[in-house]
């Protein structure tokens, strides 16, 4: 990856080996530990606008999940299990333990939110609080897909197509695809919300064919192993036990469901939540409101 602007001045850089990947991360701040997980098609850089405020209250751990950013790119395996949210959650657990954090808070945006709730379900002893940002559970997203949502969120089915179809098509114009996709998910339908230095990070990451493939594997896992894991938990009545704050963009895709808060209350025992005036990228489109909501929640948990 090209040398581009450091948007986390004063933060340490680390690389930590897990059972199946090498995870790149940044750490900084003081206070109780908070793991921040990015989504598609982003990297850890998506949090750069809110970390200065959060770092005054929390010890932040901000990784690139496997296949994204500067972390390693394992092979997908049978049913794309190497990119299942259960496997990614295990990476996160090993990272946090390596840093000495046995119990921690976790906030996850988009795909990172799916890693985060799998962490909360699979390892309740480790997660003290959970914040999903602009998602509903994977099983609910598939189950509630309507004709309208299928058009708006077409990438779920497109990226889950068998190799090499999506990789081949995206690879013809990766930066153009990235820019169009990101703009389409904002409230303003353009790129004005993004710092140009952050865009440079995302474009560099998304210009690597191996990482385009990894992101497709992420979505293939969403249609196979992730969906199966969610359905097993739903059928068994398993619920997230820790305090939870659901945040979503007032102009994001989850806002078009019968209600993100209503849906999450079927999956968790202690849920509160609210919309933020934003599209999909809350931490970049509406950083002050997003940071304030997080800190208010942490203060009461």
XYZ file of C-alpha atoms in Angstrom:
301
model
C 0.000 0.000 0.000
C 1.313 3.464 -0.852
C 2.492 5.762 1.916
C -0.426 8.099 2.559
C -1.506 10.484 5.314
C -1.534 9.289 8.914
C -4.942 10.257 10.266
C -4.206 8.944 13.771
C -1.341 11.101 15.072
C -0.047 9.898 18.417
C -1.553 6.422 18.029
C 0.694 3.367 18.086
C 0.746 0.905 15.180
C 0.764 -2.832 15.881
C 0.603 -6.093 13.975
C -0.729 -9.073 15.888
C -0.722 -12.677 14.695
C -3.943 -14.569 15.323
C -4.640 -18.234 14.604
C -5.418 -17.457 10.966
C -4.333 -13.923 10.079
C -2.034 -11.001 10.790
C -4.080 -8.051 11.995
C -2.922 -4.458 11.574
C -4.256 -2.056 14.195
C -3.806 1.269 15.900
C -4.084 1.869 19.637
C -4.352 5.020 21.708
C -6.257 6.827 24.420
C -6.891 6.135 28.091
C -9.748 4.539 29.967
C -11.783 1.351 29.518
C -10.994 -0.572 26.320
C -13.136 0.007 23.234
C -12.737 -2.030 20.050
C -13.800 -0.155 16.885
C -14.575 -2.252 13.792
C -15.004 -0.812 10.295
C -17.243 -1.976 7.463
C -17.286 -2.365 3.686
C -15.675 -0.884 1.631
C -13.697 0.920 4.311
C -10.720 0.377 6.584
C -10.007 1.390 10.180
C -9.615 4.950 8.828
C -13.415 5.360 8.871
C -13.185 6.210 12.604
C -10.599 8.992 12.239
C -12.978 11.895 12.873
C -14.289 10.629 16.204
C -11.216 9.026 17.769
C -9.789 12.271 19.212
C -12.875 12.689 21.407
C -13.262 8.984 22.185
C -9.569 8.703 23.120
C -10.125 11.147 25.985
C -12.411 8.574 27.621
C -11.411 5.146 26.270
C -8.401 3.037 25.335
C -9.076 2.509 21.640
C -8.165 -0.544 19.583
C -8.831 0.096 15.883
C -7.971 -2.802 13.558
C -8.353 -3.571 9.898
C -10.330 -6.810 9.802
C -8.770 -9.683 7.872
C -8.714 -9.054 4.132
C -9.174 -5.307 4.570
C -6.740 -2.405 4.784
C -3.274 -3.512 5.844
C -4.221 -6.831 7.466
C -3.407 -10.144 5.809
C -5.580 -11.833 3.183
C -6.219 -15.502 4.055
C -7.787 -17.881 1.547
C -11.560 -18.153 1.932
C -11.890 -21.908 2.356
C -14.996 -24.105 2.303
C -18.188 -22.027 2.608
C -15.864 -18.999 2.816
C -15.401 -19.759 6.502
C -12.154 -17.760 6.731
C -14.307 -14.638 6.241
C -17.192 -15.695 8.437
C -18.009 -13.234 11.172
C -17.329 -15.991 13.700
C -13.751 -16.297 12.390
C -13.289 -12.528 12.276
C -14.665 -12.289 15.815
C -12.076 -14.830 16.928
C -9.368 -12.608 15.402
C -10.690 -9.710 17.461
C -10.803 -11.751 20.649
C -7.191 -12.852 20.172
C -6.097 -9.285 19.426
C -7.760 -7.922 22.544
C -6.306 -10.667 24.723
C -2.849 -10.043 23.268
C -3.228 -6.401 24.306
C -4.285 -7.416 27.820
C -8.005 -6.663 27.485
C -10.029 -9.588 28.796
C -13.303 -7.677 28.771
C -14.098 -4.716 26.530
C -16.698 -2.654 24.704
C -17.118 -3.056 20.952
C -18.646 -0.780 18.322
C -18.950 -1.974 14.748
C -20.068 -0.225 11.596
C -21.565 -2.170 8.680
C -19.684 -5.498 8.285
C -17.784 -4.657 11.456
C -21.104 -4.547 13.280
C -21.713 -8.116 12.157
C -18.345 -9.160 13.535
C -19.196 -7.315 16.749
C -22.543 -8.983 17.385
C -21.066 -12.387 16.629
C -18.411 -11.576 19.238
C -21.134 -10.634 21.736
C -23.096 -13.842 21.047
C -20.141 -16.236 20.965
C -18.058 -14.647 23.750
C -20.429 -12.919 26.197
C -17.809 -13.066 28.926
C -15.568 -10.751 26.875
C -18.023 -8.079 25.683
C -19.213 -5.544 28.251
C -21.192 -3.356 25.820
C -22.087 -3.527 22.130
C -22.883 -0.803 19.601
C -23.995 -1.794 16.074
C -23.835 1.110 13.615
C -26.312 1.166 10.709
C -27.095 -2.536 10.496
C -29.661 -5.124 11.474
C -28.627 -8.787 11.933
C -27.629 -10.661 8.792
C -30.468 -13.193 9.054
C -32.964 -10.349 9.407
C -31.529 -8.517 6.404
C -31.926 -11.598 4.205
C -35.329 -12.500 5.633
C -36.713 -8.990 5.180
C -35.427 -8.446 1.645
C -38.159 -6.920 -0.464
C -38.067 -5.939 -4.137
C -37.216 -2.380 -3.087
C -34.432 -3.448 -0.717
C -33.042 -5.839 -3.327
C -32.461 -2.850 -5.594
C -31.069 -0.553 -2.890
C -28.819 -3.222 -1.351
C -28.047 -5.121 -4.553
C -24.413 -5.560 -3.497
C -25.386 -8.280 -1.002
C -26.337 -10.656 -3.807
C -23.812 -9.289 -6.310
C -20.735 -9.672 -4.092
C -21.894 -13.127 -2.949
C -21.920 -14.456 -6.519
C -19.434 -17.273 -7.179
C -15.843 -16.364 -7.993
C -14.778 -14.725 -10.276
C -17.825 -12.745 -11.427
C -17.868 -9.801 -8.980
C -14.071 -9.646 -8.777
C -13.832 -9.545 -12.570
C -16.414 -6.777 -12.952
C -15.199 -4.598 -10.058
C -11.583 -5.110 -11.091
C -12.209 -3.347 -14.413
C -12.745 -0.019 -12.598
C -12.180 -0.481 -8.839
C -11.814 3.163 -7.814
C -14.777 4.236 -9.909
C -16.874 1.472 -8.351
C -15.716 2.407 -4.857
C -16.456 6.107 -5.306
C -19.889 5.454 -6.800
C -20.823 2.939 -4.111
C -19.735 5.160 -1.234
C -21.449 8.246 -2.646
C -24.693 6.316 -3.151
C -24.815 5.421 0.542
C -24.425 8.955 1.888
C -27.304 11.262 2.686
C -26.114 13.807 0.106
C -25.363 11.152 -2.558
C -21.852 12.448 -3.142
C -18.371 12.257 -1.592
C -18.389 15.632 0.147
C -18.624 14.041 3.613
C -15.270 12.286 3.257
C -11.867 13.749 4.022
C -9.822 13.482 0.799
C -7.027 11.889 2.834
C -9.409 9.159 3.988
C -10.571 8.613 0.408
C -6.940 8.099 -0.571
C -6.711 5.264 1.981
C -9.893 3.605 0.739
C -8.895 3.905 -2.921
C -5.445 2.439 -2.270
C -6.944 -0.509 -0.394
C -9.593 -1.125 -3.020
C -7.101 -1.058 -5.894
C -5.573 -4.351 -4.704
C -7.206 -7.321 -6.518
C -6.529 -9.661 -3.597
C -8.488 -7.378 -1.295
C -11.358 -6.999 -3.732
C -11.515 -10.798 -3.624
C -11.403 -10.782 0.192
C -14.333 -8.376 0.398
C -16.336 -10.637 -1.915
C -15.470 -13.579 0.339
C -16.821 -11.516 3.245
C -20.193 -11.258 1.485
C -20.138 -14.890 0.354
C -19.719 -15.823 4.004
C -22.682 -13.561 4.755
C -24.886 -15.677 2.522
C -23.594 -19.026 3.840
C -21.869 -19.516 7.188
C -22.976 -16.202 8.731
C -26.612 -16.739 7.799
C -26.494 -20.281 9.168
C -24.947 -19.120 12.473
C -27.603 -16.425 12.890
C -30.424 -18.848 12.160
C -29.094 -21.305 14.733
C -28.966 -18.582 17.386
C -32.442 -17.323 16.503
C -33.921 -20.835 16.583
C -32.216 -21.536 19.929
C -33.441 -18.254 21.418
C -29.899 -17.024 22.094
C -29.712 -13.289 22.743
C -27.027 -10.670 23.281
C -26.828 -10.202 27.042
C -24.699 -7.068 27.464
C -26.039 -3.496 27.258
C -26.500 -2.452 23.649
C -26.914 0.830 21.794
C -28.159 0.642 18.208
C -27.319 3.645 16.035
C -28.437 4.082 12.452
C -28.442 6.773 9.819
C -31.750 8.542 9.297
C -31.109 8.126 5.560
C -29.465 4.689 5.766
C -30.832 1.354 4.558
C -31.766 0.061 8.065
C -34.031 3.087 8.476
C -36.213 1.589 5.740
C -36.974 -1.550 7.780
C -39.965 -1.727 10.147
C -37.531 -0.304 12.712
C -33.921 -1.162 13.631
C -34.651 -0.825 17.348
C -37.639 -3.147 17.118
C -35.579 -5.713 15.220
C -32.648 -5.573 17.631
C -34.961 -6.096 20.606
C -35.660 -9.547 19.196
C -31.922 -10.297 19.356
C -30.767 -8.625 22.569
C -31.956 -8.308 26.148
C -30.961 -4.725 26.976
C -31.341 -2.438 23.977
C -31.624 1.276 23.424
C -30.988 3.225 20.264
C -31.724 6.139 17.996
C -31.152 7.486 14.491
C -28.397 9.960 13.658
C -28.880 12.606 10.969
C -26.722 10.838 8.390
C -26.523 8.376 5.571
C -24.674 5.100 6.068
C -21.318 6.515 7.231
C -22.234 7.986 10.622
C -18.695 8.476 11.926
C -17.704 10.449 8.828
C -20.986 12.156 7.882
C -22.037 13.114 11.416
C -19.018 12.670 13.694
C -20.025 14.987 16.539
C -23.458 13.433 17.012
C -22.045 9.930 16.698
C -19.291 10.516 19.254
C -21.757 12.157 21.649
C -24.146 9.199 21.429
C -21.350 6.720 22.083
C -19.955 8.610 25.053
C -23.393 9.093 26.626
C -24.000 5.366 26.374
C -20.594 4.457 27.805
C -21.167 6.798 30.737
C -24.206 4.824 31.865
C -22.897 1.290 31.317
